[in-house]
mmCIF file of C-alpha atoms and ligand atoms in Angstrom:
data_model
loop_
_atom_site.group_PDB
_atom_site.id
_atom_site.type_symbol
_atom_site.label_atom_id
_atom_site.label_comp_id
_atom_site.label_asym_id
_atom_site.label_seq_id
_atom_site.Cartn_x
_atom_site.Cartn_y
_atom_site.Cartn_z
ATOM 1 C CA MET A 1 35.813 109.952 126.733
ATOM 2 C CA THR A 2 36.555 106.476 125.341
ATOM 3 C CA ALA A 3 40.015 105.520 124.033
ATOM 4 C CA HIS A 4 38.982 106.034 120.386
ATOM 5 C CA ALA A 5 36.746 109.062 120.895
ATOM 6 C CA GLU A 6 36.682 111.536 118.032
ATOM 7 C CA THR A 7 38.399 114.864 118.606
ATOM 8 C CA VAL A 8 36.448 117.869 117.347
ATOM 9 C CA VAL A 9 37.838 121.331 116.764
ATOM 10 C CA ALA A 10 35.722 123.840 118.671
ATOM 11 C CA ASP A 11 34.610 127.153 117.185
ATOM 12 C CA THR A 12 34.408 129.087 120.448
ATOM 13 C CA ALA A 13 33.356 132.376 118.811
ATOM 14 C CA LEU A 14 30.301 130.740 117.249
ATOM 15 C CA ALA A 15 29.502 128.881 120.468
ATOM 16 C CA ASP A 16 29.653 132.134 122.451
ATOM 17 C CA ALA A 17 27.410 133.893 119.920
ATOM 18 C CA LEU A 18 24.920 131.029 120.111
ATOM 19 C CA ARG A 19 24.875 131.055 123.887
ATOM 20 C CA ARG A 20 24.259 134.827 123.953
ATOM 21 C CA ARG A 21 21.107 134.313 121.873
ATOM 22 C CA ALA A 22 19.850 131.181 123.594
ATOM 23 C CA CYS A 23 18.584 132.842 126.757
ATOM 24 C CA ALA A 24 16.840 129.731 128.128
ATOM 25 C CA ILE A 25 19.999 127.593 128.171
ATOM 26 C CA PRO A 26 21.101 127.189 131.806
ATOM 27 C CA ASP A 27 24.592 128.504 132.673
ATOM 28 C CA ALA A 28 25.645 125.014 133.747
ATOM 29 C CA TRP A 29 25.146 123.546 130.278
ATOM 30 C CA ILE A 30 28.173 123.195 128.006
ATOM 31 C CA VAL A 31 27.575 124.547 124.497
ATOM 32 C CA GLU A 32 30.009 123.660 121.714
ATOM 33 C CA VAL A 33 30.127 124.277 117.970
ATOM 34 C CA CYS A 34 32.501 122.420 115.661
ATOM 35 C CA ALA A 35 33.194 122.935 111.974
ATOM 36 C CA ALA A 36 32.846 119.239 111.180
ATOM 37 C CA CYS A 37 32.442 115.847 112.789
ATOM 38 C CA THR A 38 31.208 112.404 111.827
ATOM 39 C CA SER A 39 27.971 112.612 113.818
ATOM 40 C CA THR A 40 27.080 114.896 116.715
ATOM 41 C CA ASN A 41 25.194 111.972 118.290
ATOM 42 C CA SER A 42 28.258 109.716 118.068
ATOM 43 C CA VAL A 43 30.553 112.364 119.535
ATOM 44 C CA LEU A 44 28.255 112.951 122.518
ATOM 45 C CA LEU A 45 27.645 109.233 123.057
ATOM 46 C CA ASP A 46 31.411 108.911 123.535
ATOM 47 C CA ARG A 47 31.528 111.591 126.228
ATOM 48 C CA THR A 48 31.325 110.686 129.891
ATOM 49 C CA GLY A 49 30.084 112.637 132.911
ATOM 50 C CA ARG A 50 26.725 114.034 133.916
ATOM 51 C CA ASP A 51 27.096 117.512 132.404
ATOM 52 C CA THR A 52 24.359 118.495 130.005
ATOM 53 C CA ARG A 53 26.040 119.273 126.691
ATOM 54 C CA VAL A 54 24.887 120.691 123.384
ATOM 55 C CA LEU A 55 27.055 120.123 120.312
ATOM 56 C CA PHE A 56 26.374 121.803 116.955
ATOM 57 C CA ALA A 57 28.269 120.799 113.807
ATOM 58 C CA LEU A 58 28.354 122.888 110.650
ATOM 59 C CA GLU A 59 29.145 119.757 108.661
ATOM 60 C CA GLN A 60 28.374 116.147 109.489
ATOM 61 C CA THR A 61 30.185 113.520 107.437
ATOM 62 C CA ALA A 62 28.614 110.308 108.776
ATOM 63 C CA GLY A 63 25.373 111.496 110.344
ATOM 64 C CA ARG A 64 22.834 108.861 111.254
ATOM 65 C CA GLY A 65 19.066 108.899 110.896
ATOM 66 C CA ARG A 66 16.404 106.544 112.197
ATOM 67 C CA ARG A 67 16.074 103.015 110.815
ATOM 68 C CA GLY A 68 19.735 102.898 109.758
ATOM 69 C CA ARG A 69 19.465 105.745 107.239
ATOM 70 C CA ALA A 70 22.266 108.235 106.644
ATOM 71 C CA TRP A 71 21.836 111.911 107.503
ATOM 72 C CA THR A 72 24.495 114.100 105.979
ATOM 73 C CA ALA A 73 24.788 117.829 106.559
ATOM 74 C CA ARG A 74 26.692 120.282 104.431
ATOM 75 C CA PRO A 75 27.872 123.646 105.740
ATOM 76 C CA GLY A 76 25.101 126.230 105.416
ATOM 77 C CA ASP A 77 22.364 123.832 104.319
ATOM 78 C CA SER A 78 21.545 122.205 107.627
ATOM 79 C CA LEU A 79 21.135 122.744 111.294
ATOM 80 C CA THR A 80 22.690 119.749 112.974
ATOM 81 C CA PHE A 81 23.062 119.344 116.703
ATOM 82 C CA SER A 82 22.737 116.974 119.618
ATOM 83 C CA LEU A 83 21.928 117.430 123.282
ATOM 84 C CA ARG A 84 23.232 115.014 125.903
ATOM 85 C CA HIS A 85 21.271 114.966 129.163
ATOM 86 C CA THR A 86 21.092 112.532 132.069
ATOM 87 C CA PHE A 87 17.629 111.941 133.524
ATOM 88 C CA ALA A 88 17.040 110.509 137.000
ATOM 89 C CA LEU A 89 14.620 108.144 135.309
ATOM 90 C CA ARG A 90 14.711 104.637 133.907
ATOM 91 C CA ALA A 91 14.796 104.244 130.130
ATOM 92 C CA ASP A 92 11.155 103.116 129.909
ATOM 93 C CA ALA A 93 10.060 106.474 131.385
ATOM 94 C CA LEU A 94 11.567 108.216 128.344
ATOM 95 C CA SER A 95 9.298 106.537 125.790
ATOM 96 C CA GLY A 96 7.562 109.790 124.846
ATOM 97 C CA LEU A 97 10.709 111.933 124.817
ATOM 98 C CA SER A 98 11.106 112.039 121.050
ATOM 99 C CA LEU A 99 7.512 113.232 120.648
ATOM 100 C CA ALA A 100 7.999 115.919 123.307
ATOM 101 C CA VAL A 101 11.101 117.054 121.393
ATOM 102 C CA GLY A 102 9.097 117.200 118.166
ATOM 103 C CA ALA A 103 6.321 119.260 119.776
ATOM 104 C CA ALA A 104 8.861 121.688 121.287
ATOM 105 C CA LEU A 105 10.640 122.134 117.936
ATOM 106 C CA ALA A 106 7.354 122.635 116.074
ATOM 107 C CA ASP A 107 6.246 125.293 118.574
ATOM 108 C CA ALA A 108 9.613 127.059 118.278
ATOM 109 C CA LEU A 109 9.465 127.138 114.464
ATOM 110 C CA CYS A 110 5.856 128.360 114.463
ATOM 111 C CA ALA A 111 6.794 131.095 116.942
ATOM 112 C CA ARG A 112 9.430 132.265 114.402
ATOM 113 C CA GLY A 113 6.743 132.527 111.730
ATOM 114 C CA VAL A 114 7.451 129.264 109.878
ATOM 115 C CA THR A 115 4.234 128.107 108.223
ATOM 116 C CA ASP A 116 2.795 124.664 107.416
ATOM 117 C CA ILE A 117 4.572 122.808 110.225
ATOM 118 C CA ALA A 118 3.253 119.365 111.151
ATOM 119 C CA LEU A 119 4.473 116.265 112.992
ATOM 120 C CA LYS A 120 4.412 112.746 111.642
ATOM 121 C CA TRP A 121 4.404 110.065 114.313
ATOM 122 C CA PRO A 122 6.626 109.446 116.055
ATOM 123 C CA ASN A 123 8.791 112.495 115.479
ATOM 124 C CA ASP A 124 9.309 113.593 111.884
ATOM 125 C CA LEU A 125 9.125 117.327 111.476
ATOM 126 C CA MET A 126 7.110 118.023 108.321
ATOM 127 C CA ARG A 127 6.457 121.077 106.216
ATOM 128 C CA ALA A 128 3.757 121.087 103.558
ATOM 129 C CA ASP A 129 3.656 117.258 103.717
ATOM 130 C CA ARG A 130 7.400 116.817 103.161
ATOM 131 C CA LYS A 131 10.105 116.038 105.677
ATOM 132 C CA LEU A 132 11.792 119.120 107.110
ATOM 133 C CA GLY A 133 13.741 117.520 109.903
ATOM 134 C CA GLY A 134 14.129 114.524 112.150
ATOM 135 C CA VAL A 135 15.014 113.465 115.660
ATOM 136 C CA LEU A 136 17.255 110.533 116.607
ATOM 137 C CA ILE A 137 17.377 109.683 120.311
ATOM 138 C CA GLU A 138 19.934 107.210 121.608
ATOM 139 C CA LEU A 139 19.967 106.057 125.230
ATOM 140 C CA SER A 140 22.575 104.663 127.566
ATOM 141 C CA SER A 141 22.066 103.716 131.180
ATOM 142 C CA PRO A 142 24.754 104.675 133.651
ATOM 143 C CA PRO A 143 24.485 103.063 137.123
ATOM 144 C CA ALA A 144 21.892 104.105 139.719
ATOM 145 C CA GLY A 145 18.840 103.810 137.516
ATOM 146 C CA ASP A 146 19.603 106.997 135.579
ATOM 147 C CA THR A 147 19.347 107.240 131.808
ATOM 148 C CA THR A 148 21.505 109.375 129.551
ATOM 149 C CA ALA A 149 19.781 110.488 126.372
ATOM 150 C CA VAL A 150 21.535 111.892 123.327
ATOM 151 C CA ILE A 151 18.889 113.802 121.414
ATOM 152 C CA GLY A 152 19.995 114.476 117.828
ATOM 153 C CA ILE A 153 18.241 117.028 115.653
ATOM 154 C CA GLY A 154 18.674 117.502 111.928
ATOM 155 C CA LEU A 155 16.817 120.317 110.189
ATOM 156 C CA ASN A 156 17.008 121.268 106.518
ATOM 157 C CA LEU A 157 17.724 124.976 106.250
ATOM 158 C CA ALA A 158 18.055 124.829 102.457
ATOM 159 C CA PRO A 159 17.250 122.028 99.980
ATOM 160 C CA PRO A 160 20.053 119.483 99.545
ATOM 161 C CA PRO A 161 21.118 118.305 96.090
ATOM 162 C CA ALA A 162 18.555 115.944 94.577
ATOM 163 C CA GLY A 163 18.797 112.355 95.716
ATOM 164 C CA ASP A 164 20.736 113.147 98.868
ATOM 165 C CA TYR A 165 18.094 111.782 101.204
ATOM 166 C CA ALA A 166 15.592 109.000 100.673
ATOM 167 C CA HIS A 167 12.596 111.293 101.144
ATOM 168 C CA ALA A 168 12.105 114.422 99.046
ATOM 169 C CA PRO A 169 12.856 116.957 101.752
ATOM 170 C CA ALA A 170 11.372 120.300 102.639
ATOM 171 C CA ALA A 171 13.541 123.197 103.774
ATOM 172 C CA LEU A 172 13.103 126.432 105.710
ATOM 173 C CA PHE A 173 14.691 128.620 103.030
ATOM 174 C CA PRO A 174 15.136 128.349 99.238
ATOM 175 C CA ASP A 175 18.903 128.984 99.537
ATOM 176 C CA ALA A 176 21.520 128.485 102.203
ATOM 177 C CA PRO A 177 21.058 131.263 104.771
ATOM 178 C CA GLY A 178 24.018 132.995 106.375
ATOM 179 C CA ARG A 179 25.573 132.848 109.820
ATOM 180 C CA GLU A 180 23.003 135.138 111.468
ATOM 181 C CA VAL A 181 20.046 132.976 110.455
ATOM 182 C CA TRP A 182 21.911 129.815 111.465
ATOM 183 C CA LEU A 183 22.498 131.375 114.894
ATOM 184 C CA ASP A 184 18.882 132.532 115.227
ATOM 185 C CA VAL A 185 17.323 129.186 114.338
ATOM 186 C CA GLY A 186 19.907 127.237 116.336
ATOM 187 C CA ALA A 187 19.345 129.346 119.442
ATOM 188 C CA ALA A 188 15.543 129.132 119.100
ATOM 189 C CA LEU A 189 15.615 125.314 118.898
ATOM 190 C CA ALA A 190 18.155 124.898 121.698
ATOM 191 C CA ASP A 191 16.048 127.231 123.873
ATOM 192 C CA ALA A 192 12.952 125.166 123.099
ATOM 193 C CA LEU A 193 14.711 122.000 124.299
ATOM 194 C CA ALA A 194 16.016 123.758 127.410
ATOM 195 C CA ARG A 195 12.450 124.755 128.341
ATOM 196 C CA MET A 196 11.004 121.360 127.509
ATOM 197 C CA LEU A 197 13.472 119.109 129.380
ATOM 198 C CA PRO A 198 12.622 119.990 133.022
ATOM 199 C CA GLN A 199 8.906 119.667 132.323
ATOM 200 C CA PHE A 200 9.421 116.308 130.632
ATOM 201 C CA ALA A 201 11.648 115.101 133.511
ATOM 202 C CA ALA A 202 8.908 115.973 136.016
ATOM 203 C CA HIS A 203 5.762 114.932 134.138
ATOM 204 C CA GLY A 204 6.735 112.874 131.102
ATOM 205 C CA PHE A 205 5.055 113.357 127.718
ATOM 206 C CA ALA A 206 1.524 114.017 129.072
ATOM 207 C CA PRO A 207 1.823 117.865 129.189
ATOM 208 C CA PHE A 208 2.987 117.860 125.551
ATOM 209 C CA ALA A 209 0.339 115.516 124.149
ATOM 210 C CA GLU A 210 -2.128 118.290 123.312
ATOM 211 C CA ARG A 211 0.539 120.295 121.437
ATOM 212 C CA TRP A 212 1.748 117.176 119.579
ATOM 213 C CA ASN A 213 -1.810 116.350 118.541
ATOM 214 C CA HIS A 214 -2.302 119.926 117.371
ATOM 215 C CA TYR A 215 0.481 119.303 114.806
ATOM 216 C CA ASN A 216 -0.487 115.701 113.949
ATOM 217 C CA LEU A 217 -0.157 115.367 110.169
ATOM 218 C CA HIS A 218 -2.477 112.366 110.023
ATOM 219 C CA ALA A 219 -5.152 113.438 112.521
ATOM 220 C CA GLY A 220 -8.452 111.726 111.697
ATOM 221 C CA ARG A 221 -7.047 110.126 108.532
ATOM 222 C CA ALA A 222 -7.007 106.474 107.513
ATOM 223 C CA VAL A 223 -3.493 105.175 108.033
ATOM 224 C CA THR A 224 -1.433 102.010 108.078
ATOM 225 C CA VAL A 225 1.260 101.560 110.694
ATOM 226 C CA SER A 226 3.865 98.959 109.805
ATOM 227 C CA GLY A 227 6.856 97.612 111.637
ATOM 228 C CA ASP A 228 8.520 94.378 112.700
ATOM 229 C CA GLY A 229 6.622 92.493 110.000
ATOM 230 C CA THR A 230 3.203 93.553 111.303
ATOM 231 C CA GLN A 231 0.691 96.035 109.933
ATOM 232 C CA LEU A 232 -2.202 97.801 111.558
ATOM 233 C CA SER A 233 -4.751 99.950 109.735
ATOM 234 C CA GLY A 234 -7.225 102.356 111.221
ATOM 235 C CA GLN A 235 -8.180 105.960 111.749
ATOM 236 C CA CYS A 236 -5.445 108.001 113.400
ATOM 237 C CA LEU A 237 -6.659 109.270 116.793
ATOM 238 C CA GLY A 238 -3.331 110.830 117.789
ATOM 239 C CA ALA A 239 -0.695 110.430 120.477
ATOM 240 C CA ASP A 240 -1.637 109.039 123.897
ATOM 241 C CA HIS A 241 -0.351 110.435 127.231
ATOM 242 C CA ASP A 242 2.822 108.274 126.925
ATOM 243 C CA GLY A 243 3.471 108.881 123.221
ATOM 244 C CA ALA A 244 1.836 105.689 121.925
ATOM 245 C CA LEU A 245 -0.174 106.223 118.735
ATOM 246 C CA ARG A 246 -3.897 105.519 119.093
ATOM 247 C CA LEU A 247 -5.748 104.021 116.141
ATOM 248 C CA ASP A 248 -9.469 103.382 115.762
ATOM 249 C CA CYS A 249 -9.553 99.952 114.091
ATOM 250 C CA ASP A 250 -13.225 99.347 113.228
ATOM 251 C CA GLY A 251 -14.412 100.689 116.586
ATOM 252 C CA ARG A 252 -11.654 99.043 118.636
ATOM 253 C CA VAL A 253 -8.940 101.422 119.921
ATOM 254 C CA GLU A 254 -5.415 100.038 119.463
ATOM 255 C CA ARG A 255 -2.202 101.573 120.790
ATOM 256 C CA VAL A 256 1.044 101.392 118.833
ATOM 257 C CA LEU A 257 4.136 101.906 120.987
ATOM 258 C CA ALA A 258 7.134 103.927 119.886
ATOM 259 C CA GLY A 259 9.767 101.882 118.089
ATOM 260 C CA ASP A 260 10.672 100.817 114.622
ATOM 261 C CA VAL A 261 7.375 101.773 113.099
ATOM 262 C CA SER A 262 6.474 103.774 109.996
ATOM 263 C CA LEU A 263 3.231 105.517 109.316
ATOM 264 C CA ARG A 264 1.733 105.786 105.848
ATOM 265 C CA ALA A 265 -1.493 107.086 104.496
ATOM 266 C CA ALA A 266 -3.655 104.062 103.696
ATOM 267 C CA PRO A 267 -4.153 103.300 99.977
HETATM 268 C C1 LIG B 1 15.596 110.820 111.135
HETATM 269 O O1 LIG B 1 16.001 109.885 110.448
HETATM 270 O O2 LIG B 1 14.503 111.319 110.939
HETATM 271 C C2 LIG B 1 16.435 111.375 112.254
HETATM 272 C C3 LIG B 1 17.548 112.250 111.748
HETATM 273 C C4 LIG B 1 18.401 112.784 112.874
HETATM 274 C C5 LIG B 1 19.655 113.429 112.344
HETATM 275 C C6 LIG B 1 20.406 114.118 113.441
HETATM 276 S S1 LIG B 1 21.579 115.269 112.787
HETATM 277 C C7 LIG B 1 22.280 115.465 114.371
HETATM 278 C C8 LIG B 1 22.327 114.105 115.012
HETATM 279 N N1 LIG B 1 23.537 113.402 114.648
HETATM 280 C C9 LIG B 1 23.272 112.321 113.917
HETATM 281 O O3 LIG B 1 24.137 111.531 113.458
HETATM 282 N N2 LIG B 1 21.957 112.203 113.716
HETATM 283 C C10 LIG B 1 21.217 113.238 114.387
#
Protein backbone atom coordinates (compact mmCIF):
# COMPACT_ATOMS: atom_id res chain seq x y z
CA MET A 1 0.00 0.00 0.00
CA THR A 2 1.30 3.51 -0.76
CA ALA A 3 1.86 6.10 1.99
CA HIS A 4 -1.44 7.88 1.24
CA ALA A 5 -3.53 4.80 0.45
CA GLU A 6 -7.19 5.04 1.39
CA THR A 7 -8.34 2.93 4.33
CA VAL A 8 -11.64 1.15 3.77
CA VAL A 9 -13.82 -0.37 6.46
CA ALA A 10 -14.52 -3.99 5.57
CA ASP A 11 -17.96 -5.57 5.91
CA THR A 12 -16.78 -9.13 6.54
CA ALA A 13 -20.30 -10.57 6.92
CA LEU A 14 -21.28 -9.36 3.45
CA ALA A 15 -17.97 -10.51 1.98
CA ASP A 16 -18.45 -13.99 3.47
CA ALA A 17 -22.02 -14.17 2.13
CA LEU A 18 -20.80 -13.14 -1.31
CA ARG A 19 -18.02 -15.70 -1.32
CA ARG A 20 -20.45 -18.48 -0.33
CA ARG A 21 -22.54 -17.71 -3.43
CA ALA A 22 -19.68 -17.14 -5.85
CA CYS A 23 -18.70 -20.77 -6.31
CA ALA A 24 -16.25 -20.13 -9.17
CA ILE A 25 -14.04 -17.74 -7.16
CA PRO A 26 -10.80 -19.57 -6.30
CA ASP A 27 -10.02 -19.96 -2.57
CA ALA A 28 -6.79 -18.00 -3.04
CA TRP A 29 -8.60 -14.84 -4.12
CA ILE A 30 -9.25 -12.14 -1.52
CA VAL A 31 -12.85 -10.89 -1.53
CA GLU A 32 -13.71 -7.67 0.31
CA VAL A 33 -16.83 -5.54 0.65
CA CYS A 34 -16.76 -2.01 2.03
CA ALA A 35 -19.62 0.33 2.85
CA ALA A 36 -18.04 3.25 1.01
CA CYS A 37 -14.87 4.34 -0.74
CA THR A 38 -13.81 6.92 -3.28
CA SER A 39 -13.34 4.45 -6.14
CA THR A 40 -12.83 0.69 -5.99
CA ASN A 41 -10.38 1.03 -8.90
CA SER A 42 -8.33 3.64 -7.04
CA VAL A 43 -8.25 1.58 -3.85
CA LEU A 44 -7.02 -1.53 -5.68
CA LEU A 45 -4.50 0.43 -7.76
CA ASP A 46 -2.93 1.49 -4.46
CA ARG A 47 -2.54 -2.09 -3.24
CA THR A 48 0.67 -4.00 -3.77
CA GLY A 49 1.38 -7.72 -4.08
CA ARG A 50 0.36 -10.37 -6.57
CA ASP A 51 -2.80 -11.59 -4.81
CA THR A 52 -5.92 -11.49 -6.91
CA ARG A 53 -8.40 -9.27 -5.08
CA VAL A 54 -12.04 -8.37 -5.57
CA LEU A 55 -13.38 -5.26 -3.85
CA PHE A 56 -17.08 -4.35 -3.80
CA ALA A 57 -18.29 -0.97 -2.50
CA LEU A 58 -21.89 -0.24 -1.59
CA GLU A 59 -21.23 3.45 -2.16
CA GLN A 60 -18.61 5.09 -4.34
CA THR A 61 -18.03 8.80 -3.78
CA ALA A 62 -15.49 9.58 -6.53
CA GLY A 63 -15.94 6.73 -8.98
CA ARG A 64 -14.33 7.12 -12.38
CA GLY A 65 -15.65 6.17 -15.80
CA ARG A 66 -13.96 6.06 -19.18
CA ARG A 67 -12.91 9.27 -20.94
CA GLY A 68 -12.63 11.19 -17.66
CA ARG A 69 -16.31 10.87 -16.75
CA ALA A 70 -17.52 10.45 -13.18
CA TRP A 71 -19.26 7.27 -12.06
CA THR A 72 -21.01 7.63 -8.74
CA ALA A 73 -22.79 4.82 -6.94
CA ARG A 74 -25.35 5.18 -4.21
CA PRO A 75 -26.13 2.39 -1.74
CA GLY A 76 -28.70 0.01 -3.21
CA ASP A 77 -28.79 1.52 -6.70
CA SER A 78 -25.56 0.15 -8.09
CA LEU A 79 -23.28 -2.80 -8.22
CA THR A 80 -19.78 -1.43 -8.02
CA PHE A 81 -16.66 -3.54 -7.83
CA SER A 82 -13.13 -4.00 -9.08
CA LEU A 83 -10.91 -7.01 -9.61
CA ARG A 84 -7.13 -6.74 -9.40
CA HIS A 85 -5.22 -9.50 -11.18
CA THR A 86 -1.62 -9.86 -12.33
CA PHE A 87 -1.12 -11.50 -15.72
CA ALA A 88 2.18 -13.05 -16.83
CA LEU A 89 1.72 -11.07 -20.01
CA ARG A 90 2.85 -7.73 -21.38
CA ALA A 91 0.32 -4.91 -21.49
CA ASP A 92 -0.14 -5.12 -25.27
CA ALA A 93 -1.41 -8.71 -24.88
CA LEU A 94 -4.32 -7.39 -22.81
CA SER A 95 -5.80 -5.24 -25.58
CA GLY A 96 -8.97 -7.34 -25.84
CA LEU A 97 -9.45 -7.79 -22.09
CA SER A 98 -12.20 -5.21 -21.70
CA LEU A 99 -14.20 -6.86 -24.49
CA ALA A 100 -13.75 -10.30 -22.93
CA VAL A 101 -15.02 -8.83 -19.65
CA GLY A 102 -18.05 -7.38 -21.43
CA ALA A 103 -18.87 -10.71 -23.11
CA ALA A 104 -18.55 -12.58 -19.79
CA LEU A 105 -20.83 -10.08 -18.00
CA ALA A 106 -23.41 -10.18 -20.80
CA ASP A 107 -23.49 -13.99 -20.71
CA ALA A 108 -23.87 -13.95 -16.91
CA LEU A 109 -26.79 -11.49 -17.04
CA CYS A 110 -28.52 -13.43 -19.83
CA ALA A 111 -28.11 -16.64 -17.83
CA ARG A 112 -29.99 -14.92 -14.97
CA GLY A 113 -32.86 -14.13 -17.32
CA VAL A 114 -32.04 -10.47 -18.03
CA THR A 115 -33.43 -9.57 -21.45
CA ASP A 116 -32.31 -7.15 -24.18
CA ILE A 117 -28.61 -7.23 -23.30
CA ALA A 118 -26.17 -5.94 -25.91
CA LEU A 119 -22.57 -4.71 -26.06
CA LYS A 120 -21.43 -1.45 -27.57
CA TRP A 121 -17.80 -1.43 -28.67
CA PRO A 122 -15.53 -1.50 -26.88
CA ASN A 123 -17.24 -2.50 -23.66
CA ASP A 124 -20.44 -0.67 -22.76
CA LEU A 125 -23.08 -2.97 -21.40
CA MET A 126 -26.40 -1.95 -22.97
CA ARG A 127 -30.01 -2.80 -22.32
CA ALA A 128 -32.72 -1.85 -24.79
CA ASP A 129 -30.28 0.59 -26.46
CA ARG A 130 -29.41 2.42 -23.23
CA LYS A 131 -26.33 2.09 -21.07
CA LEU A 132 -26.70 -0.43 -18.25
CA GLY A 133 -23.11 -0.62 -17.12
CA GLY A 134 -19.51 0.01 -17.98
CA VAL A 135 -16.01 -1.36 -17.59
CA LEU A 136 -12.90 0.68 -16.74
CA ILE A 137 -9.60 -1.20 -16.96
CA GLU A 138 -6.43 0.39 -15.64
CA LEU A 139 -3.03 -1.25 -16.06
CA SER A 140 0.27 -1.07 -14.24
CA SER A 141 3.39 -3.01 -15.07
CA PRO A 142 5.37 -4.49 -12.21
CA PRO A 143 8.86 -5.81 -13.10
CA ALA A 144 9.44 -9.06 -15.02
CA GLY A 145 7.16 -8.32 -17.93
CA ASP A 146 3.97 -8.94 -15.94
CA THR A 147 0.96 -6.65 -16.10
CA THR A 148 -1.44 -5.91 -13.27
CA ALA A 149 -4.95 -5.06 -14.40
CA VAL A 150 -7.59 -3.43 -12.24
CA ILE A 151 -10.90 -4.25 -13.88
CA GLY A 152 -13.67 -1.96 -12.62
CA ILE A 153 -17.33 -2.76 -13.18
CA GLY A 154 -20.26 -0.45 -12.62
CA LEU A 155 -23.78 -1.75 -13.16
CA ASN A 156 -27.04 0.13 -12.62
CA LEU A 157 -29.32 -1.98 -10.45
CA ALA A 158 -31.95 0.77 -10.23
CA PRO A 159 -32.29 4.07 -12.13
CA PRO A 160 -30.29 6.95 -10.62
CA PRO A 161 -31.84 10.39 -10.15
CA ALA A 162 -32.21 12.20 -13.47
CA GLY A 163 -29.10 13.94 -14.72
CA ASP A 164 -26.72 11.88 -12.60
CA TYR A 165 -24.87 10.42 -15.56
CA ALA A 166 -24.23 11.89 -18.99
CA HIS A 167 -26.10 9.10 -20.77
CA ALA A 168 -29.71 8.24 -19.95
CA PRO A 169 -29.06 4.95 -18.21
CA ALA A 170 -30.85 1.64 -18.18
CA ALA A 171 -31.20 -0.40 -15.01
CA LEU A 172 -31.86 -4.02 -14.06
CA PHE A 173 -34.76 -3.21 -11.73
CA PRO A 174 -37.29 -0.35 -11.46
CA ASP A 175 -36.43 0.19 -7.77
CA ALA A 176 -33.44 -0.46 -5.57
CA PRO A 177 -33.37 -4.20 -4.83
CA GLY A 178 -32.43 -5.53 -1.41
CA ARG A 179 -29.37 -7.26 -0.03
CA GLU A 180 -30.25 -10.70 -1.43
CA VAL A 181 -30.47 -9.48 -5.02
CA TRP A 182 -27.28 -7.45 -4.61
CA LEU A 183 -25.53 -10.62 -3.41
CA ASP A 184 -26.98 -12.74 -6.23
CA VAL A 185 -26.01 -10.36 -9.03
CA GLY A 186 -22.63 -9.59 -7.47
CA ALA A 187 -21.77 -13.27 -7.09
CA ALA A 188 -22.93 -14.07 -10.65
CA LEU A 189 -20.72 -11.34 -12.15
CA ALA A 190 -17.69 -12.15 -9.99
CA ASP A 191 -18.08 -15.83 -10.94
CA ALA A 192 -18.23 -14.88 -14.62
CA LEU A 193 -14.92 -13.00 -14.31
CA ALA A 194 -13.34 -15.87 -12.37
CA ARG A 195 -14.23 -18.27 -15.21
CA MET A 196 -13.15 -15.87 -17.93
CA LEU A 197 -9.72 -14.84 -16.59
CA PRO A 198 -7.79 -18.14 -16.98
CA GLN A 199 -9.11 -18.60 -20.51
CA PHE A 200 -8.17 -15.04 -21.43
CA ALA A 201 -4.69 -15.47 -19.88
CA ALA A 202 -4.11 -18.58 -22.00
CA HIS A 203 -5.72 -17.59 -25.31
CA GLY A 204 -6.44 -13.87 -25.29
CA PHE A 205 -9.70 -12.44 -26.64
CA ALA A 206 -10.06 -14.88 -29.58
CA PRO A 207 -12.26 -17.47 -27.72
CA PHE A 208 -14.64 -14.66 -26.69
CA ALA A 209 -14.96 -12.96 -30.07
CA GLU A 210 -17.95 -15.03 -31.19
CA ARG A 211 -19.84 -14.30 -27.94
CA TRP A 212 -18.98 -10.58 -28.13
CA ASN A 213 -20.21 -10.42 -31.72
CA HIS A 214 -23.40 -12.20 -30.71
CA TYR A 215 -24.17 -9.20 -28.45
CA ASN A 216 -22.86 -6.50 -30.81
CA LEU A 217 -25.37 -3.64 -30.67
CA HIS A 218 -24.27 -2.23 -34.02
CA ALA A 219 -23.80 -5.45 -36.00
CA GLY A 220 -24.25 -4.76 -39.72
CA ARG A 221 -25.24 -1.13 -39.12
CA ALA A 222 -23.74 2.03 -40.59
CA VAL A 223 -21.61 3.64 -37.91
CA THR A 224 -19.07 6.38 -37.33
CA VAL A 225 -16.13 5.76 -35.05
CA SER A 226 -14.48 8.92 -33.75
CA GLY A 227 -11.49 9.52 -31.56
CA ASP A 228 -8.26 11.50 -31.37
CA GLY A 229 -9.62 14.00 -33.89
CA THR A 230 -10.24 11.36 -36.56
CA GLN A 231 -13.46 9.83 -37.84
CA LEU A 232 -14.12 6.65 -39.74
CA SER A 233 -17.48 5.64 -41.20
CA GLY A 234 -18.53 2.26 -42.45
CA GLN A 235 -20.60 -0.82 -41.84
CA CYS A 236 -19.89 -2.46 -38.50
CA LEU A 237 -18.48 -5.97 -39.06
CA GLY A 238 -17.79 -6.66 -35.38
CA ALA A 239 -14.84 -7.38 -33.13
CA ASP A 240 -11.71 -9.03 -34.54
CA HIS A 241 -9.74 -11.81 -32.77
CA ASP A 242 -7.78 -9.17 -30.77
CA GLY A 243 -10.72 -6.90 -29.95
CA ALA A 244 -10.17 -4.38 -32.76
CA LEU A 245 -13.41 -3.22 -34.39
CA ARG A 246 -13.72 -4.13 -38.07
CA LEU A 247 -15.50 -1.71 -40.39
CA ASP A 248 -16.40 -2.17 -44.05
CA CYS A 249 -15.55 1.24 -45.55
CA ASP A 250 -16.82 1.09 -49.15
CA GLY A 251 -15.47 -2.43 -49.66
CA ARG A 252 -12.20 -1.85 -47.81
CA VAL A 253 -11.97 -3.48 -44.35
CA GLU A 254 -10.50 -1.15 -41.71
CA ARG A 255 -9.59 -2.08 -38.14
CA VAL A 256 -10.05 0.35 -35.26
CA LEU A 257 -7.92 -0.49 -32.22
CA ALA A 258 -9.17 -0.19 -28.66
CA GLY A 259 -8.53 3.21 -27.11
CA ASP A 260 -10.20 6.53 -26.75
CA VAL A 261 -12.81 5.89 -29.37
CA SER A 262 -16.59 6.35 -29.39
CA LEU A 263 -19.04 4.63 -31.63
CA ARG A 264 -22.18 6.31 -32.91
CA ALA A 265 -24.86 5.34 -35.33
CA ALA A 266 -24.18 7.25 -38.54
CA PRO A 267 -26.61 10.11 -39.33
C1 LIG B 1 -17.59 3.64 -18.17
O1 LIG B 1 -17.41 4.86 -18.19
O2 LIG B 1 -18.34 3.10 -18.96
C2 LIG B 1 -16.87 2.78 -17.17
C3 LIG B 1 -17.48 2.87 -15.80
C4 LIG B 1 -16.74 2.02 -14.80
C5 LIG B 1 -17.19 2.32 -13.39
C6 LIG B 1 -16.60 1.35 -12.42
S1 LIG B 1 -17.47 1.38 -10.88
C7 LIG B 1 -16.22 0.40 -10.15
C8 LIG B 1 -14.90 0.90 -10.66
N1 LIG B 1 -14.41 1.99 -9.85
C9 LIG B 1 -14.36 3.13 -10.54
O3 LIG B 1 -13.98 4.24 -10.08
N2 LIG B 1 -14.80 2.94 -11.79
C10 LIG B 1 -15.13 1.56 -12.03
